[in-house]
Backbone as ProteinMPNN parsed JSONL, in Angstrom:
{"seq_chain_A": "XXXXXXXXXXXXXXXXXXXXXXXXXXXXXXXXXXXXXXXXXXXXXXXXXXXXXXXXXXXXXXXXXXXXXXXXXXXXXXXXXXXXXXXXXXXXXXXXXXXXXXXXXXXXXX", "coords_chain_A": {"N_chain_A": [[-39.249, 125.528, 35.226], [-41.861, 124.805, 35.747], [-42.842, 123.742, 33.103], [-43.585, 120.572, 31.551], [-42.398, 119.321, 29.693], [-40.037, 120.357, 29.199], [-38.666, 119.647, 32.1], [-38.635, 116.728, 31.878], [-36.624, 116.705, 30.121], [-34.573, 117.527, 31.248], [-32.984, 115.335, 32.71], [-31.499, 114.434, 31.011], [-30.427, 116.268, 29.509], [-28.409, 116.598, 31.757], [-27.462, 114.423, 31.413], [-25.964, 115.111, 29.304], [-23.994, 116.952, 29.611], [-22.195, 115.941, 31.799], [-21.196, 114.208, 30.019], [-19.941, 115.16, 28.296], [-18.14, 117.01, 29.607], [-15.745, 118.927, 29.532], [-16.063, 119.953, 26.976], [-18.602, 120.624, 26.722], [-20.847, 123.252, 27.12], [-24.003, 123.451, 29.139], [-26.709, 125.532, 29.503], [-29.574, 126.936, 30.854], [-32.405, 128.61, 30.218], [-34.43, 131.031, 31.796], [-37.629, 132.011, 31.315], [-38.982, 133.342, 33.228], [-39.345, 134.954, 36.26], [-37.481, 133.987, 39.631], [-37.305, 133.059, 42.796], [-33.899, 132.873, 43.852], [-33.438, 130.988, 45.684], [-35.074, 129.26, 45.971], [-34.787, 128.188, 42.798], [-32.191, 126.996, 43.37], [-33.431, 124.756, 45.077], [-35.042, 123.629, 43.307], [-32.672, 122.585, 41.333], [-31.142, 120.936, 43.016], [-33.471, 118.977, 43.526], [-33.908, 117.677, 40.921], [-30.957, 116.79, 40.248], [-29.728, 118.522, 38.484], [-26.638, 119.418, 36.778], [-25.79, 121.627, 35.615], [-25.783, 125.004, 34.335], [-28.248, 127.312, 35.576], [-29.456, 130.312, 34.381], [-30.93, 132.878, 35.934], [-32.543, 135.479, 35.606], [-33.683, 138.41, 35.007], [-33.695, 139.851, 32.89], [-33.849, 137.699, 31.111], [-36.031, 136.847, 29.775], [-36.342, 138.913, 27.515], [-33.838, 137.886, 26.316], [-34.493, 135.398, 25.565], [-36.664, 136.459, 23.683], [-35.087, 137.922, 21.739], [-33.551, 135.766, 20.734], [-35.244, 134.201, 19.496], [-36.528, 135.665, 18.008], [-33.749, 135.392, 16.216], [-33.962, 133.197, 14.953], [-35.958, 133.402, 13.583], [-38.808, 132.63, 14.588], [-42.012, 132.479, 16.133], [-42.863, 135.539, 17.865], [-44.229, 134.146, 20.419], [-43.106, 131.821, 20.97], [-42.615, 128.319, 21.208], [-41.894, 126.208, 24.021], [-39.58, 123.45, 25.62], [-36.875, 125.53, 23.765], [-34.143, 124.851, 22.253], [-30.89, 125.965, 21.817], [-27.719, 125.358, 20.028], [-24.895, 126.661, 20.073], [-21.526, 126.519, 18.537], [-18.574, 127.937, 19.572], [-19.729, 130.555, 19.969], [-21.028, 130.974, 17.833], [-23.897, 130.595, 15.949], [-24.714, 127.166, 15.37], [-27.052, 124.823, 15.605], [-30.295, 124.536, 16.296], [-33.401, 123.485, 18.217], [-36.825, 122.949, 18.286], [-39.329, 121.973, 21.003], [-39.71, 119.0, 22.543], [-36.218, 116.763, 22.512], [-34.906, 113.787, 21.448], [-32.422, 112.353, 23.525], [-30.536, 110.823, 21.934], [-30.321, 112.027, 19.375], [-29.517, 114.759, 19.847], [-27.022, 114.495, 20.978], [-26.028, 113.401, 18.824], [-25.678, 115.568, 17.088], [-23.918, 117.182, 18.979], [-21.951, 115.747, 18.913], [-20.998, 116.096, 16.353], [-20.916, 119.028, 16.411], [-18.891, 119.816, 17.951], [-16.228, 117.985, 16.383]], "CA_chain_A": [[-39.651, 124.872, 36.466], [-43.314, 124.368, 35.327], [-43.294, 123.101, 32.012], [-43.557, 119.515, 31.534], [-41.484, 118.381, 28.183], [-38.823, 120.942, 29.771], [-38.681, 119.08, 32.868], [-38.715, 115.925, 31.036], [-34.776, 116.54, 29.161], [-33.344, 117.454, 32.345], [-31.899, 114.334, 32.963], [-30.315, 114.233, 29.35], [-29.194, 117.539, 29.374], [-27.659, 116.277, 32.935], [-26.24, 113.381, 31.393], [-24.849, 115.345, 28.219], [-23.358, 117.815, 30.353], [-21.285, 115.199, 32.663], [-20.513, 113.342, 29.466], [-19.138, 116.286, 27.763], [-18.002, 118.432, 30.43], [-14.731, 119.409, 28.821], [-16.436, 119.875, 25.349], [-20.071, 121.408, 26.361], [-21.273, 124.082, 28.391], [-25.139, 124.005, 28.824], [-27.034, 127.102, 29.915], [-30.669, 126.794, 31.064], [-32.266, 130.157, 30.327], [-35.388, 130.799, 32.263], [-38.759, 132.754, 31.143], [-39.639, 133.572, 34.193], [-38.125, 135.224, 37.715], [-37.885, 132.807, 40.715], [-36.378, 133.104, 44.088], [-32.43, 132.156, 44.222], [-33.243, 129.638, 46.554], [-36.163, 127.797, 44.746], [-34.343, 127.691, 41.916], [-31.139, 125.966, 44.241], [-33.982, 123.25, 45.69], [-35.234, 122.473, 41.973], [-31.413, 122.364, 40.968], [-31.35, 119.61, 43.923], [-34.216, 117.805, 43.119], [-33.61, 117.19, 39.821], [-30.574, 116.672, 39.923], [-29.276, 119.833, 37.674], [-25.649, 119.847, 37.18], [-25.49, 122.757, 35.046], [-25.923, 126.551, 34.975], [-29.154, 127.987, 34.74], [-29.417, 132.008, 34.327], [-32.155, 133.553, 36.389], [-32.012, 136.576, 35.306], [-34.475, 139.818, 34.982], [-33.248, 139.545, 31.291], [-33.938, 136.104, 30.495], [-37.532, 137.148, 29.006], [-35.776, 139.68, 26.523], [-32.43, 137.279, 25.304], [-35.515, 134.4, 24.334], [-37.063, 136.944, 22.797], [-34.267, 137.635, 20.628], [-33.067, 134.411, 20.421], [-36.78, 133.55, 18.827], [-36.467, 136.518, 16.435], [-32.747, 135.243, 15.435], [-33.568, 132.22, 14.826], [-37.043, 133.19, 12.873], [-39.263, 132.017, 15.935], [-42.85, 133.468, 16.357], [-42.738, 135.805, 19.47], [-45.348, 133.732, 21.739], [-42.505, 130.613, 20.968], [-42.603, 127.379, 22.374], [-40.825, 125.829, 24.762], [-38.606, 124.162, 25.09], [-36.473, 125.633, 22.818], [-33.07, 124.836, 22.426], [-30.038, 126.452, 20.667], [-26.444, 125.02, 20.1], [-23.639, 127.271, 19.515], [-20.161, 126.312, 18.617], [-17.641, 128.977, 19.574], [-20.319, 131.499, 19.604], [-21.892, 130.77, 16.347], [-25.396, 129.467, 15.995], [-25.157, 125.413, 15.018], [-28.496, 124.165, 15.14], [-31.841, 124.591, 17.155], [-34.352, 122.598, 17.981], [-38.231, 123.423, 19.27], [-39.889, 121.033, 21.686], [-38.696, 117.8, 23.322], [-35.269, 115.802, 21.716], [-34.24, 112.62, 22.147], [-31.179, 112.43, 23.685], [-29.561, 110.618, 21.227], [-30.176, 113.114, 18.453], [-28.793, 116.004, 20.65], [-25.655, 113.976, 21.33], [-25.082, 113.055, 18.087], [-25.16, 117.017, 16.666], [-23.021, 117.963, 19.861], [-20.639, 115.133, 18.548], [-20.57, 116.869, 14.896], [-20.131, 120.27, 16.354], [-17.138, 119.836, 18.485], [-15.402, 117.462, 15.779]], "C_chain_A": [[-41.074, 124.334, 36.39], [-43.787, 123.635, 33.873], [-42.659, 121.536, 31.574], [-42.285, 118.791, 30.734], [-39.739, 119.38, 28.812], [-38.317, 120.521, 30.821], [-38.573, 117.698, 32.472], [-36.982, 115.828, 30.434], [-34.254, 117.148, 30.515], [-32.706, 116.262, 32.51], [-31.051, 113.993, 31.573], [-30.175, 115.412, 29.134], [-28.067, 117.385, 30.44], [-26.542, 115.771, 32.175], [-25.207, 113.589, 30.27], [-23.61, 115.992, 28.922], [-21.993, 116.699, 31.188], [-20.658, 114.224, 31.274], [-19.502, 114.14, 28.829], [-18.682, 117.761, 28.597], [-16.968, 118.797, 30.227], [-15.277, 120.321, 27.722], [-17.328, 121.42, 25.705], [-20.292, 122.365, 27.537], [-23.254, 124.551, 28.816], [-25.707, 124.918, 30.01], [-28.439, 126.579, 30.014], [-31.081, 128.338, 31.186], [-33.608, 130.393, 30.806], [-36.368, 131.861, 31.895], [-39.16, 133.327, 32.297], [-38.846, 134.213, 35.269], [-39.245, 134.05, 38.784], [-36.487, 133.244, 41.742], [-34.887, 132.52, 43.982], [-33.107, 131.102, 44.761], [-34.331, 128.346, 46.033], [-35.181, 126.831, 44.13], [-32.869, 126.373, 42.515], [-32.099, 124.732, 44.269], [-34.393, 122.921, 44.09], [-33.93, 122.24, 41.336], [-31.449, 120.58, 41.738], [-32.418, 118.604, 43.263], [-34.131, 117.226, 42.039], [-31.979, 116.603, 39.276], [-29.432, 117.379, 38.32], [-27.826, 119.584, 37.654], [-25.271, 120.982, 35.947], [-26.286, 124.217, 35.215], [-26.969, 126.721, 34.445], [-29.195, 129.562, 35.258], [-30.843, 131.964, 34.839], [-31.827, 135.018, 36.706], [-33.33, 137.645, 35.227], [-34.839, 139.813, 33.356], [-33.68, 138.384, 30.614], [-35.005, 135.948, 29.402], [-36.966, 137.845, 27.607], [-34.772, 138.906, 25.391], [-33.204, 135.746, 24.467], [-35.88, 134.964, 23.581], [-36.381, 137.207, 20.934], [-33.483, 136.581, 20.2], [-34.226, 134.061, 19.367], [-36.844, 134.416, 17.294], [-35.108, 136.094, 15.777], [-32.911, 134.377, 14.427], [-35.427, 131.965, 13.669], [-38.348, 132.788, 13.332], [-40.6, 133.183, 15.499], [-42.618, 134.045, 17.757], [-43.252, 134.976, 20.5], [-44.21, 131.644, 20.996], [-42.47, 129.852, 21.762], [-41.549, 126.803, 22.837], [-40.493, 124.566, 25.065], [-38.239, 124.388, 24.031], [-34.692, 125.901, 23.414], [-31.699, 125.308, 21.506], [-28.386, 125.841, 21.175], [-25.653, 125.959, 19.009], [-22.479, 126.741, 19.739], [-19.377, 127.646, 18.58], [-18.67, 130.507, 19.446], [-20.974, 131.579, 18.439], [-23.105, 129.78, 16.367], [-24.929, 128.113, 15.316], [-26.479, 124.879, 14.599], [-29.368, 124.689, 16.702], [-32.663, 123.862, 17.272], [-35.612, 123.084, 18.857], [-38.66, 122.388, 19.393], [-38.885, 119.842, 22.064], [-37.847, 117.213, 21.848], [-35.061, 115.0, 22.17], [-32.842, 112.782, 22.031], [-30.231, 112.014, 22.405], [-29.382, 111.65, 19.727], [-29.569, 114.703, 18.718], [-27.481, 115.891, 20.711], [-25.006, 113.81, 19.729], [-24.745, 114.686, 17.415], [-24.163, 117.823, 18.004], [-22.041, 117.031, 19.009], [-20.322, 115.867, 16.745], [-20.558, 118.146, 15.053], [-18.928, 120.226, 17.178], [-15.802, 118.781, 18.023], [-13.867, 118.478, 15.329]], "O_chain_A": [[-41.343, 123.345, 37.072], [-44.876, 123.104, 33.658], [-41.468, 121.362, 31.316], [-41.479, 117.952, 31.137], [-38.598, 118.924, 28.746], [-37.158, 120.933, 30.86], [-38.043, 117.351, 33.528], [-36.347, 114.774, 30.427], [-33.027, 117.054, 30.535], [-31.491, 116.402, 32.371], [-30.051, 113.289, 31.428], [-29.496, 115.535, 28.115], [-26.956, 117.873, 30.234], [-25.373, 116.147, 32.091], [-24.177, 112.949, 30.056], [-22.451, 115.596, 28.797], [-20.82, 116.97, 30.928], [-19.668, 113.529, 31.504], [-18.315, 113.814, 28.83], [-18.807, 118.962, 28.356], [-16.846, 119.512, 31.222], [-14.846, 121.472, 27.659], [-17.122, 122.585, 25.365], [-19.927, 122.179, 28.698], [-23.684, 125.703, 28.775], [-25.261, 124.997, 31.154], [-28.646, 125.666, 29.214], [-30.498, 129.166, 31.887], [-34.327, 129.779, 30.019], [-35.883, 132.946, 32.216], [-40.08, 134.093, 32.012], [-37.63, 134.031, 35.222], [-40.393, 133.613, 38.865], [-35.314, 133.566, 41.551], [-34.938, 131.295, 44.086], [-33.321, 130.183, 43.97], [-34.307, 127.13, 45.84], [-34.808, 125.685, 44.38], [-32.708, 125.223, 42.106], [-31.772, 123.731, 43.631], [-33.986, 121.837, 43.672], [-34.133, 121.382, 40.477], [-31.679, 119.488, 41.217], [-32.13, 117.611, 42.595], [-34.298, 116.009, 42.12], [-31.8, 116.097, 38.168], [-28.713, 116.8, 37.505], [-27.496, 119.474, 38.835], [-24.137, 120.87, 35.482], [-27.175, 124.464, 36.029], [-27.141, 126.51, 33.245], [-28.976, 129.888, 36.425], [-31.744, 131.261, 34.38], [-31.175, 135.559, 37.6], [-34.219, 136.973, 35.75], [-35.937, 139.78, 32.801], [-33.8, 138.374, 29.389], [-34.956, 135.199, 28.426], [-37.203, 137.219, 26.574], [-34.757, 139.076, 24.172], [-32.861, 135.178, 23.43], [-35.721, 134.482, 22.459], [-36.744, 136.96, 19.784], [-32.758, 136.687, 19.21], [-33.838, 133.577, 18.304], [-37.062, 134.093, 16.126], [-35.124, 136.403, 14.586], [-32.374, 134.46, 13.322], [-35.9, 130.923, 13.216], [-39.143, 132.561, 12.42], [-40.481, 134.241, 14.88], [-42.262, 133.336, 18.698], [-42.679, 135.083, 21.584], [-44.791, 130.598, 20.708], [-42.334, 130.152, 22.948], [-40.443, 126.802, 22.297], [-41.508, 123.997, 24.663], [-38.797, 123.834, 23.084], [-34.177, 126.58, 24.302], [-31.651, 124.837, 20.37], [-27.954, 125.86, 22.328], [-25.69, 126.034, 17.78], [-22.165, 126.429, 20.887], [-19.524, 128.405, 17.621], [-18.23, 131.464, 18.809], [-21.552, 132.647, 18.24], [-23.199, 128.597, 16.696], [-24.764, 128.461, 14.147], [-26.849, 124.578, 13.464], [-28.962, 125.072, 17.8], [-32.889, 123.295, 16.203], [-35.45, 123.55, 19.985], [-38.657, 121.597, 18.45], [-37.664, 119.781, 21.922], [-38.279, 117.143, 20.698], [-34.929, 115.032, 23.393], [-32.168, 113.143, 21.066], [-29.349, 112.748, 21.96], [-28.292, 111.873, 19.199], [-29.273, 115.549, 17.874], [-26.731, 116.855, 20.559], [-23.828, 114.021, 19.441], [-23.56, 114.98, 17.257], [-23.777, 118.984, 17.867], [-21.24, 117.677, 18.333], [-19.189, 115.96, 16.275], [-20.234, 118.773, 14.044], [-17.929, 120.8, 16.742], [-14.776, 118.614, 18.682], [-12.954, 117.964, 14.682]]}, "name": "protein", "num_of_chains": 1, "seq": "XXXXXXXXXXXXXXXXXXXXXXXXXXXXXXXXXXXXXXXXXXXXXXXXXXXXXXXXXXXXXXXXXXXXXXXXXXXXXXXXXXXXXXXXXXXXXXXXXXXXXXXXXXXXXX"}
């Protein structure tokens, strides 16, 4: 909700999400705790149509996400991970251009 370049790919995580909404399922996983209802009005404002976890936990499953994936603990953000079927795919740290996101979603759900 505060960090710029993360705020920034919302609308192309939006627009992967509605392009592949059969295919993809994206997950927004949040560092931080925030009110239910915030999080609803920045859903709104932005235009969100996918799930983000605000969770208690959320701090802990980056953590190990960061150590899975070889990550220093104090990792930056964003950081994004694509699993097919439960299996790590690829990762990426800091902003993507859409079209490089789209095209590794289109070579993991071939």
């Amino acid at each position: 909700t505060w960090c710029p370049p993360c705020r920034a790919e919302i609308p192309h995580l939006s627009n992967l999400q509605r392009k592949y909404k059969d295919k993809l399922k994206i997950v927004a996983v949040l560092v931080e705790n925030k009110d239910k209802n915030e999080i609803e009005k920045f859903k709104q404002k932005y235009n969100i149509n996918y799930f983000i976890s605000n969770s208690l936990d959320n701090m802990s499953l980056a953590l190990k996400t960061a150590d899975m994936l070889h990550q220093p603990r104090n990792f930056s953000i964003p950081m994004m991970v694509l699993f097919v079927n439960g299996k790590y795919y690829r990762h990426y740290i800091g902003m993507v251009p859409e079209e490089m996101l789209e095209s590794d979603i289109k070579d993991a759900i071939k």
